Amino acid sequence: MLKPVSLYIGLRYVSARRRQQFISFINGFSLLGMALGVMALIVVTSVMNGFDRELKTRILSVVPHGFVQREGGLRDWRTPAAKLEQQPHVVAASPFVRGFALLGSGATSHGVEFQGVDPEALRKVSSVGDNIVMGDLDALQPRSYNIVLGRLLAGQLNVIPGDSVVLTLPEVTVTPAGIFPRTKRFTVVGIFSVGAQVDQNMALMHIDDAARLLRMPGKVQGLQLRFDDMDNALGRVSLYASQLGEGFEGQDWSLSQGSLFQAVKMEKTVVTLMLMIIVAVAAFNIVSALVLMVADKRSDIAVLRTLGMTSRQIMAVFVVQGSAIGIIGAVSGALLGILIAFNLTDMVSWVENLLGAKIFDPRVFFVSFLPSEFRAGDALMVLSAAVLMSLVATLFPAWRAAQIAPAEALRYE
């Protein structure tokens, strides 16, 4: 017999046979529920991680990792840009001017964020130039009043390169004929597509044209930075800005785009907590199975007590039984979940090809596939939580078993 005896008996009880067919069914149901819960949690967290990765990769490949600005703007931006490019982890610095306006074509109009950029310098800090699907970014020249739009924005305005759009600023011009909003006609010379939200609300023009629109000719609002890794920008942008002198302020991507990623993180947390209920239900099934087992084994428990087993050993028997069910189910679910998480994208693509339909329409969603990124830390957290809940679920039935009095249990035997 295995030692200790509580471990041996507890493991024997896991596979109930013959007279305990119903209890065996409850054990199997509890194990299956635990496995499905853990598997679902690992797969869902992997999908959420995949969407988070795609958002960061796509948005932060276009949106700079940080901004350095000075109140009143900069006239000589090349000197601070050279200083910033000498800082650790900074790859490049590019000037910018940005503002908000209403962009219209025909009867359709949309609010946009327009950015004045230098095409050559922009390529060092953003991948927009690599994602031009129509036209040419280099067509943005001083006083040309050309504009490059995101794919979704161009689709909403129903324009292509060569068409004209009207940009309306949130200002008014007073003339002898009356008060009129400030407007300027631009020619669309390019369309970019990065597969993210910026495709719908961003417009690019030459930095000189943007400066004239905002009545700050010869100046730029600040510099946009690109780091060798986006995480290296956190905390460093403000530090580098303060080293440039008085009046300089820095802002990294966690402030400019942080609300979006915080929303994704919050959604992941809420979904994880909701799916954790599945694991909790499986743990309650373990309680039910153990309660039935204790009721069925009252005489066996009494015999074991008369043979010298202590209350603590009796309690350990049922803790071992319930924990074994939970651990086997959790580990099985974890292995299956990891397998699915690593192959989920290919599995969904196979289903799409089989059905001849797209689950994620690229015209609607910013991705055309189901992303998945397995993280060992998330899987370990799910597995630990499942095992812990299984262990806690065994305590009450095990305690009840330890309270059975041998004389009472054997009175009618």
Tab-separated table of C-alpha atoms in Angstrom:
chain	number	residue	atom	x	y	z
A	1	MET	CA	0.000	0.000	0.000
A	2	LEU	CA	1.161	3.508	-0.788
A	3	LYS	CA	2.247	5.719	2.085
A	4	PRO	CA	0.679	7.776	3.467
A	5	VAL	CA	-2.539	5.832	3.628
A	6	SER	CA	-4.729	8.957	3.130
A	7	LEU	CA	-3.163	9.532	-0.278
A	8	TYR	CA	-3.727	5.920	-1.327
A	9	ILE	CA	-7.390	5.830	-0.280
A	10	GLY	CA	-8.120	9.279	-1.718
A	11	LEU	CA	-6.757	8.317	-5.131
A	12	ARG	CA	-8.726	5.041	-5.049
A	13	TYR	CA	-11.927	7.001	-4.406
A	14	VAL	CA	-11.309	9.164	-7.503
A	15	SER	CA	-12.266	6.227	-9.751
A	16	ALA	CA	-15.500	5.083	-8.131
A	17	ARG	CA	-16.844	1.868	-9.666
A	18	ARG	CA	-19.782	-0.558	-9.597
A	19	ARG	CA	-22.189	0.674	-6.907
A	20	GLN	CA	-20.890	4.253	-7.181
A	21	GLN	CA	-21.809	4.803	-10.835
A	22	PHE	CA	-23.651	8.043	-10.095
A	23	ILE	CA	-20.765	9.331	-8.008
A	24	SER	CA	-18.394	8.349	-10.800
A	25	PHE	CA	-20.539	10.397	-13.196
A	26	ILE	CA	-20.374	13.417	-10.863
A	27	ASN	CA	-16.593	13.042	-10.608
A	28	GLY	CA	-16.257	12.922	-14.388
A	29	PHE	CA	-18.615	15.859	-14.825
A	30	SER	CA	-16.616	17.917	-12.315
A	31	LEU	CA	-13.355	17.035	-14.066
A	32	LEU	CA	-14.808	17.919	-17.476
A	33	GLY	CA	-16.204	21.225	-16.191
A	34	MET	CA	-12.853	22.174	-14.706
A	35	ALA	CA	-11.043	21.280	-17.945
A	36	LEU	CA	-13.463	23.273	-20.119
A	37	GLY	CA	-13.300	26.289	-17.810
A	38	VAL	CA	-9.509	26.393	-17.776
A	39	MET	CA	-9.315	25.816	-21.525
A	40	ALA	CA	-11.792	28.640	-22.239
A	41	LEU	CA	-9.921	31.035	-19.973
A	42	ILE	CA	-6.550	30.364	-21.601
A	43	VAL	CA	-7.976	30.672	-25.128
A	44	VAL	CA	-9.874	33.891	-24.371
A	45	THR	CA	-6.928	35.555	-22.622
A	46	SER	CA	-4.722	34.595	-25.571
A	47	VAL	CA	-7.178	36.208	-27.992
A	48	MET	CA	-7.314	39.377	-25.863
A	49	ASN	CA	-3.514	39.435	-25.780
A	50	GLY	CA	-3.509	39.062	-29.555
A	51	PHE	CA	-5.820	42.033	-30.059
A	52	ASP	CA	-3.727	44.095	-27.628
A	53	ARG	CA	-0.577	43.206	-29.586
A	54	GLU	CA	-2.177	44.074	-32.934
A	55	LEU	CA	-3.437	47.413	-31.613
A	56	LYS	CA	-0.030	48.362	-30.254
A	57	THR	CA	1.813	47.165	-33.341
A	58	ARG	CA	-0.472	48.878	-35.834
A	59	ILE	CA	-1.238	52.115	-33.996
A	60	LEU	CA	2.217	52.712	-32.547
A	61	SER	CA	3.854	51.997	-35.883
A	62	VAL	CA	2.048	55.101	-37.154
A	63	VAL	CA	1.609	57.188	-34.022
A	64	PRO	CA	4.987	58.327	-32.622
A	65	HIS	CA	6.125	56.903	-29.310
A	66	GLY	CA	6.390	60.357	-27.772
A	67	PHE	CA	5.898	64.100	-28.271
A	68	VAL	CA	8.050	66.985	-27.059
A	69	GLN	CA	6.433	70.421	-27.230
A	70	ARG	CA	7.150	73.959	-26.145
A	71	GLU	CA	4.560	76.615	-25.450
A	72	GLY	CA	4.602	79.127	-28.274
A	73	GLY	CA	6.186	76.644	-30.672
A	74	LEU	CA	9.708	76.159	-31.990
A	75	ARG	CA	11.361	78.141	-34.750
A	76	ASP	CA	14.695	76.306	-34.752
A	77	TRP	CA	13.606	72.703	-34.243
A	78	ARG	CA	16.749	71.049	-35.617
A	79	THR	CA	18.883	71.845	-32.556
A	80	PRO	CA	16.594	70.181	-29.979
A	81	ALA	CA	15.950	67.351	-32.461
A	82	ALA	CA	19.683	66.639	-32.665
A	83	LYS	CA	19.952	66.632	-28.859
A	84	LEU	CA	17.032	64.231	-28.529
A	85	GLU	CA	18.448	61.846	-31.126
A	86	GLN	CA	21.591	61.560	-28.990
A	87	GLN	CA	19.591	60.319	-26.000
A	88	PRO	CA	19.566	56.583	-25.207
A	89	HIS	CA	16.928	54.529	-27.052
A	90	VAL	CA	15.810	57.473	-29.248
A	91	VAL	CA	15.893	56.480	-32.915
A	92	ALA	CA	14.649	59.661	-34.591
A	93	ALA	CA	12.909	63.000	-34.041
A	94	SER	CA	10.611	64.732	-36.512
A	95	PRO	CA	8.818	68.135	-36.405
A	96	PHE	CA	5.054	68.346	-36.414
A	97	VAL	CA	2.120	70.732	-36.360
A	98	ARG	CA	-1.305	69.354	-35.534
A	99	GLY	CA	-4.841	70.530	-35.051
A	100	PHE	CA	-8.473	69.528	-35.408
A	101	ALA	CA	-10.863	70.443	-38.179
A	102	LEU	CA	-13.864	69.363	-40.198
A	103	LEU	CA	-13.049	67.740	-43.532
A	104	GLY	CA	-15.779	67.691	-46.146
A	105	SER	CA	-16.491	66.489	-49.650
A	106	GLY	CA	-19.851	67.194	-51.221
A	107	ALA	CA	-22.555	66.724	-48.588
A	108	THR	CA	-20.366	64.516	-46.372
A	109	SER	CA	-18.062	65.800	-43.660
A	110	HIS	CA	-16.072	64.248	-40.794
A	111	GLY	CA	-14.050	65.538	-37.896
A	112	VAL	CA	-10.332	64.809	-38.298
A	113	GLU	CA	-6.991	65.384	-36.651
A	114	PHE	CA	-4.705	66.927	-39.246
A	115	GLN	CA	-0.946	66.776	-38.895
A	116	GLY	CA	1.603	68.892	-40.632
A	117	VAL	CA	4.671	66.772	-41.321
A	118	ASP	CA	7.906	66.766	-43.260
A	119	PRO	CA	7.629	63.671	-45.526
A	120	GLU	CA	11.306	62.790	-45.333
A	121	ALA	CA	11.520	63.190	-41.537
A	122	LEU	CA	8.166	61.442	-41.025
A	123	ARG	CA	9.487	58.197	-42.486
A	124	LYS	CA	12.008	58.012	-39.631
A	125	VAL	CA	9.341	58.053	-36.901
A	126	SER	CA	6.277	56.526	-38.576
A	127	SER	CA	5.413	53.719	-40.986
A	128	VAL	CA	2.772	55.770	-42.824
A	129	GLY	CA	5.072	56.101	-45.814
A	130	ASP	CA	5.316	52.321	-46.055
A	131	ASN	CA	1.532	51.943	-46.010
A	132	ILE	CA	0.525	54.256	-48.857
A	133	VAL	CA	-1.954	52.310	-50.983
A	134	MET	CA	-2.725	55.081	-53.475
A	135	GLY	CA	-0.774	58.175	-54.446
A	136	ASP	CA	2.536	59.365	-52.999
A	137	LEU	CA	3.529	60.851	-49.640
A	138	ASP	CA	6.260	62.923	-51.310
A	139	ALA	CA	3.545	64.920	-53.078
A	140	LEU	CA	3.183	66.883	-49.840
A	141	GLN	CA	5.137	70.013	-50.769
A	142	PRO	CA	5.204	73.513	-49.232
A	143	ARG	CA	2.247	75.697	-50.273
A	144	SER	CA	0.880	72.908	-52.460
A	145	TYR	CA	-2.060	72.386	-50.112
A	146	ASN	CA	-2.084	68.680	-50.826
A	147	ILE	CA	-3.391	66.175	-48.307
A	148	VAL	CA	-3.043	62.442	-47.564
A	149	LEU	CA	-5.996	60.650	-45.947
A	150	GLY	CA	-6.576	57.370	-44.143
A	151	ARG	CA	-8.308	54.639	-46.130
A	152	LEU	CA	-11.509	54.595	-44.059
A	153	LEU	CA	-11.707	58.402	-44.015
A	154	ALA	CA	-11.279	58.559	-47.799
A	155	GLY	CA	-13.979	55.920	-48.161
A	156	GLN	CA	-16.394	57.868	-45.991
A	157	LEU	CA	-15.745	61.033	-47.987
A	158	ASN	CA	-15.835	59.027	-51.245
A	159	VAL	CA	-12.641	60.574	-52.602
A	160	ILE	CA	-9.553	59.263	-54.381
A	161	PRO	CA	-6.250	60.940	-55.302
A	162	GLY	CA	-6.984	63.926	-57.533
A	163	ASP	CA	-10.250	64.863	-55.800
A	164	SER	CA	-10.688	67.968	-53.682
A	165	VAL	CA	-11.778	68.278	-50.089
A	166	VAL	CA	-12.587	71.305	-47.962
A	167	LEU	CA	-11.002	71.684	-44.526
A	168	THR	CA	-12.932	73.875	-42.086
A	169	LEU	CA	-11.134	75.145	-38.995
A	170	PRO	CA	-12.899	75.841	-35.669
A	171	GLU	CA	-12.282	79.592	-36.182
A	172	VAL	CA	-14.069	82.414	-37.938
A	173	THR	CA	-12.901	85.206	-40.213
A	174	VAL	CA	-14.501	88.639	-39.947
A	175	THR	CA	-14.958	90.392	-43.312
A	176	PRO	CA	-17.016	93.368	-44.474
A	177	ALA	CA	-19.482	90.845	-45.867
A	178	GLY	CA	-19.913	89.158	-42.501
A	179	ILE	CA	-18.467	86.395	-40.333
A	180	PHE	CA	-17.381	83.253	-42.104
A	181	PRO	CA	-15.663	80.050	-40.926
A	182	ARG	CA	-12.054	79.619	-42.011
A	183	THR	CA	-11.879	77.090	-44.831
A	184	LYS	CA	-9.219	75.876	-47.219
A	185	ARG	CA	-9.475	73.593	-50.215
A	186	PHE	CA	-6.985	70.716	-50.427
A	187	THR	CA	-6.203	68.186	-53.136
A	188	VAL	CA	-6.044	64.526	-52.147
A	189	VAL	CA	-2.689	63.123	-53.275
A	190	GLY	CA	-2.501	59.905	-51.302
A	191	ILE	CA	-4.327	57.320	-49.192
A	192	PHE	CA	-2.706	55.212	-46.462
A	193	SER	CA	-3.958	52.105	-44.708
A	194	VAL	CA	-2.465	50.722	-41.496
A	195	GLY	CA	-5.507	48.764	-40.320
A	196	ALA	CA	-6.174	50.805	-37.195
A	197	GLN	CA	-8.327	53.634	-35.892
A	198	VAL	CA	-6.033	56.271	-37.415
A	199	ASP	CA	-7.295	55.235	-40.865
A	200	GLN	CA	-10.586	56.877	-39.933
A	201	ASN	CA	-9.571	60.141	-38.317
A	202	MET	CA	-6.126	61.244	-39.519
A	203	ALA	CA	-5.112	63.543	-42.374
A	204	LEU	CA	-1.552	64.546	-43.287
A	205	MET	CA	-0.358	67.727	-44.988
A	206	HIS	CA	2.973	69.497	-45.347
A	207	ILE	CA	4.203	71.139	-42.178
A	208	ASP	CA	4.391	74.606	-43.800
A	209	ASP	CA	0.758	74.410	-44.925
A	210	ALA	CA	-0.387	73.326	-41.455
A	211	ALA	CA	1.604	76.125	-39.816
A	212	ARG	CA	-0.043	78.696	-42.060
A	213	LEU	CA	-3.479	77.303	-41.283
A	214	LEU	CA	-2.777	77.685	-37.559
A	215	ARG	CA	-1.230	81.138	-38.091
A	216	MET	CA	2.231	80.192	-36.910
A	217	PRO	CA	4.328	80.378	-40.117
A	218	GLY	CA	7.958	79.424	-39.744
A	219	LYS	CA	7.296	77.535	-36.502
A	220	VAL	CA	6.451	73.984	-35.434
A	221	GLN	CA	4.530	72.923	-32.355
A	222	GLY	CA	7.082	70.349	-31.306
A	223	LEU	CA	8.903	67.131	-32.111
A	224	GLN	CA	7.624	63.589	-32.350
A	225	LEU	CA	9.950	60.809	-31.258
A	226	ARG	CA	10.496	57.195	-32.130
A	227	PHE	CA	12.246	54.805	-29.728
A	228	ASP	CA	13.936	51.492	-30.425
A	229	ASP	CA	11.162	49.895	-28.343
A	230	MET	CA	7.838	51.463	-27.463
A	231	ASP	CA	8.171	50.441	-23.806
A	232	ASN	CA	11.412	52.420	-23.556
A	233	ALA	CA	9.428	55.600	-24.175
A	234	LEU	CA	7.542	55.241	-20.895
A	235	GLY	CA	8.909	57.790	-18.418
A	236	ARG	CA	11.808	58.830	-20.639
A	237	VAL	CA	10.037	61.378	-22.876
A	238	SER	CA	9.301	63.744	-19.985
A	239	LEU	CA	12.850	63.349	-18.699
A	240	TYR	CA	14.406	64.124	-22.062
A	241	ALA	CA	12.075	67.105	-22.562
A	242	SER	CA	13.085	68.634	-19.220
A	243	GLN	CA	16.753	68.383	-20.229
A	244	LEU	CA	16.132	70.618	-23.264
A	245	GLY	CA	15.393	73.640	-21.120
A	246	GLU	CA	12.572	75.618	-19.597
A	247	GLY	CA	9.165	75.391	-21.226
A	248	PHE	CA	9.613	71.987	-22.850
A	249	GLU	CA	7.062	69.292	-22.019
A	250	GLY	CA	7.023	65.621	-22.968
A	251	GLN	CA	4.238	63.113	-23.454
A	252	ASP	CA	4.653	59.425	-24.245
A	253	TRP	CA	2.207	57.095	-25.982
A	254	SER	CA	0.725	55.877	-22.688
A	255	LEU	CA	-0.861	59.321	-22.302
A	256	SER	CA	-1.769	60.013	-25.924
A	257	GLN	CA	-3.072	56.520	-26.687
A	258	GLY	CA	-3.256	55.046	-23.185
A	259	SER	CA	-7.049	55.226	-22.847
A	260	LEU	CA	-7.474	52.778	-25.733
A	261	PHE	CA	-5.040	50.243	-24.302
A	262	GLN	CA	-6.483	50.687	-20.808
A	263	ALA	CA	-9.912	49.888	-22.242
A	264	VAL	CA	-8.544	46.692	-23.811
A	265	LYS	CA	-6.865	45.762	-20.526
A	266	MET	CA	-10.074	46.403	-18.571
A	267	GLU	CA	-12.082	44.314	-21.052
A	268	LYS	CA	-9.600	41.462	-20.666
A	269	THR	CA	-9.887	41.644	-16.871
A	270	VAL	CA	-13.699	41.664	-16.900
A	271	VAL	CA	-13.922	38.776	-19.389
A	272	THR	CA	-11.423	36.782	-17.335
A	273	LEU	CA	-13.411	37.311	-14.142
A	274	MET	CA	-16.646	36.306	-15.872
A	275	LEU	CA	-15.129	33.145	-17.310
A	276	MET	CA	-13.624	32.331	-13.937
A	277	ILE	CA	-17.221	31.644	-12.870
A	278	ILE	CA	-17.084	28.530	-15.072
A	279	VAL	CA	-14.176	27.267	-13.009
A	280	ALA	CA	-16.062	28.140	-9.819
A	281	VAL	CA	-19.072	26.114	-11.008
A	282	ALA	CA	-16.769	23.160	-11.632
A	283	ALA	CA	-15.434	23.590	-8.106
A	284	PHE	CA	-19.004	23.469	-6.740
A	285	ASN	CA	-19.449	20.205	-8.628
A	286	ILE	CA	-16.476	18.863	-6.692
A	287	VAL	CA	-18.281	19.828	-3.472
A	288	SER	CA	-21.382	17.927	-4.628
A	289	ALA	CA	-19.356	14.859	-5.579
A	290	LEU	CA	-17.557	14.804	-2.234
A	291	VAL	CA	-20.750	15.294	-0.216
A	292	LEU	CA	-22.307	12.308	-2.003
A	293	MET	CA	-19.128	10.290	-1.532
A	294	VAL	CA	-19.049	11.053	2.194
A	295	ALA	CA	-22.691	10.007	2.562
A	296	ASP	CA	-22.015	6.767	0.674
A	297	LYS	CA	-18.826	5.950	2.585
A	298	ARG	CA	-20.072	6.553	6.130
A	299	SER	CA	-19.575	2.929	7.145
A	300	ASP	CA	-16.139	2.772	5.488
A	301	ILE	CA	-15.122	5.945	7.333
A	302	ALA	CA	-16.299	4.431	10.625
A	303	VAL	CA	-14.292	1.239	10.001
A	304	LEU	CA	-11.189	3.262	9.193
A	305	ARG	CA	-11.639	5.260	12.390
A	306	THR	CA	-11.920	2.074	14.445
A	307	LEU	CA	-8.732	0.798	12.801
A	308	GLY	CA	-6.880	3.809	14.154
A	309	MET	CA	-7.103	6.558	11.524
A	310	THR	CA	-7.414	10.040	13.006
A	311	SER	CA	-9.929	12.716	12.042
A	312	ARG	CA	-7.149	14.590	10.289
A	313	GLN	CA	-6.290	11.543	8.166
A	314	ILE	CA	-9.945	11.038	7.235
A	315	MET	CA	-10.141	14.672	6.222
A	316	ALA	CA	-6.973	14.271	4.137
A	317	VAL	CA	-8.571	11.353	2.222
A	318	PHE	CA	-11.312	13.556	0.797
A	319	VAL	CA	-9.029	16.534	0.293
A	320	VAL	CA	-6.831	14.269	-1.853
A	321	GLN	CA	-9.838	12.979	-3.782
A	322	GLY	CA	-11.285	16.418	-4.564
A	323	SER	CA	-7.894	17.991	-5.280
A	324	ALA	CA	-6.999	15.149	-7.640
A	325	ILE	CA	-10.179	15.755	-9.654
A	326	GLY	CA	-9.477	19.487	-9.789
A	327	ILE	CA	-5.780	19.120	-10.658
A	328	ILE	CA	-6.378	16.521	-13.386
A	329	GLY	CA	-9.135	18.669	-14.899
A	330	ALA	CA	-7.125	21.893	-14.646
A	331	VAL	CA	-3.970	20.407	-16.161
A	332	SER	CA	-5.949	18.719	-18.963
A	333	GLY	CA	-7.748	21.979	-19.745
A	334	ALA	CA	-4.494	23.938	-19.633
A	335	LEU	CA	-2.773	21.608	-22.092
A	336	LEU	CA	-5.748	21.711	-24.452
A	337	GLY	CA	-6.051	25.494	-24.105
A	338	ILE	CA	-2.351	26.019	-24.854
A	339	LEU	CA	-2.616	23.798	-27.924
A	340	ILE	CA	-5.617	25.749	-29.212
A	341	ALA	CA	-4.054	29.147	-28.379
A	342	PHE	CA	-0.971	28.377	-30.465
A	343	ASN	CA	-3.049	27.211	-33.459
A	344	LEU	CA	-6.185	29.342	-33.133
A	345	THR	CA	-5.391	31.697	-36.022
A	346	ASP	CA	-4.808	28.783	-38.417
A	347	MET	CA	-7.907	26.969	-37.140
A	348	VAL	CA	-10.131	29.992	-37.771
A	349	SER	CA	-8.597	30.491	-41.221
A	350	TRP	CA	-9.338	26.840	-42.029
A	351	VAL	CA	-12.967	27.289	-40.950
A	352	GLU	CA	-13.233	30.449	-43.092
A	353	ASN	CA	-11.889	28.612	-46.124
A	354	LEU	CA	-14.230	25.696	-45.453
A	355	LEU	CA	-17.300	27.921	-45.170
A	356	GLY	CA	-16.195	30.388	-47.820
A	357	ALA	CA	-16.919	33.343	-45.543
A	358	LYS	CA	-14.899	35.878	-43.605
A	359	ILE	CA	-15.473	36.072	-39.857
A	360	PHE	CA	-13.584	39.363	-39.672
A	361	ASP	CA	-14.404	41.563	-42.655
A	362	PRO	CA	-11.362	43.844	-43.257
A	363	ARG	CA	-13.741	46.577	-44.376
A	364	VAL	CA	-15.262	46.636	-40.895
A	365	PHE	CA	-12.589	45.378	-38.492
A	366	PHE	CA	-9.010	46.590	-38.221
A	367	VAL	CA	-7.795	42.988	-38.542
A	368	SER	CA	-8.815	40.356	-41.076
A	369	PHE	CA	-7.901	37.394	-38.852
A	370	LEU	CA	-8.346	36.266	-35.257
A	371	PRO	CA	-5.103	37.139	-33.445
A	372	SER	CA	-3.826	34.992	-30.601
A	373	GLU	CA	-0.786	35.413	-28.363
A	374	PHE	CA	-0.123	32.848	-25.663
A	375	ARG	CA	1.527	34.153	-22.492
A	376	ALA	CA	2.837	31.685	-19.946
A	377	GLY	CA	2.093	34.077	-17.080
A	378	ASP	CA	-1.631	34.166	-17.897
A	379	ALA	CA	-1.805	30.379	-18.214
A	380	LEU	CA	-0.004	29.935	-14.895
A	381	MET	CA	-2.406	32.367	-13.221
A	382	VAL	CA	-5.462	30.501	-14.568
A	383	LEU	CA	-4.033	27.117	-13.602
A	384	SER	CA	-3.134	28.292	-10.093
A	385	ALA	CA	-6.599	29.791	-9.552
A	386	ALA	CA	-8.277	26.575	-10.699
A	387	VAL	CA	-6.157	24.378	-8.412
A	388	LEU	CA	-6.704	26.741	-5.476
A	389	MET	CA	-10.490	26.741	-5.938
A	390	SER	CA	-10.459	22.956	-6.192
A	391	LEU	CA	-8.551	22.714	-2.930
A	392	VAL	CA	-10.877	25.142	-1.135
A	393	ALA	CA	-13.924	23.233	-2.450
A	394	THR	CA	-12.767	20.048	-0.703
A	395	LEU	CA	-12.460	21.520	2.795
A	396	PHE	CA	-16.104	21.511	3.898
A	397	PRO	CA	-17.002	17.966	2.716
A	398	ALA	CA	-13.698	16.673	4.131
A	399	TRP	CA	-14.431	18.346	7.464
A	400	ARG	CA	-17.915	16.786	7.518
A	401	ALA	CA	-16.369	13.357	6.873
A	402	ALA	CA	-13.952	13.849	9.770
A	403	GLN	CA	-16.882	14.565	12.122
A	404	ILE	CA	-18.593	11.188	11.540
A	405	ALA	CA	-18.776	9.196	14.780
A	406	PRO	CA	-17.928	5.486	14.277
A	407	ALA	CA	-20.566	4.266	16.751
A	408	GLU	CA	-23.359	6.220	15.033
A	409	ALA	CA	-22.297	5.148	11.552
A	410	LEU	CA	-22.096	1.429	12.469
A	411	ARG	CA	-25.209	1.272	14.674
A	412	TYR	CA	-27.412	-0.322	12.010
A	413	GLU	CA	-24.705	-2.207	10.091
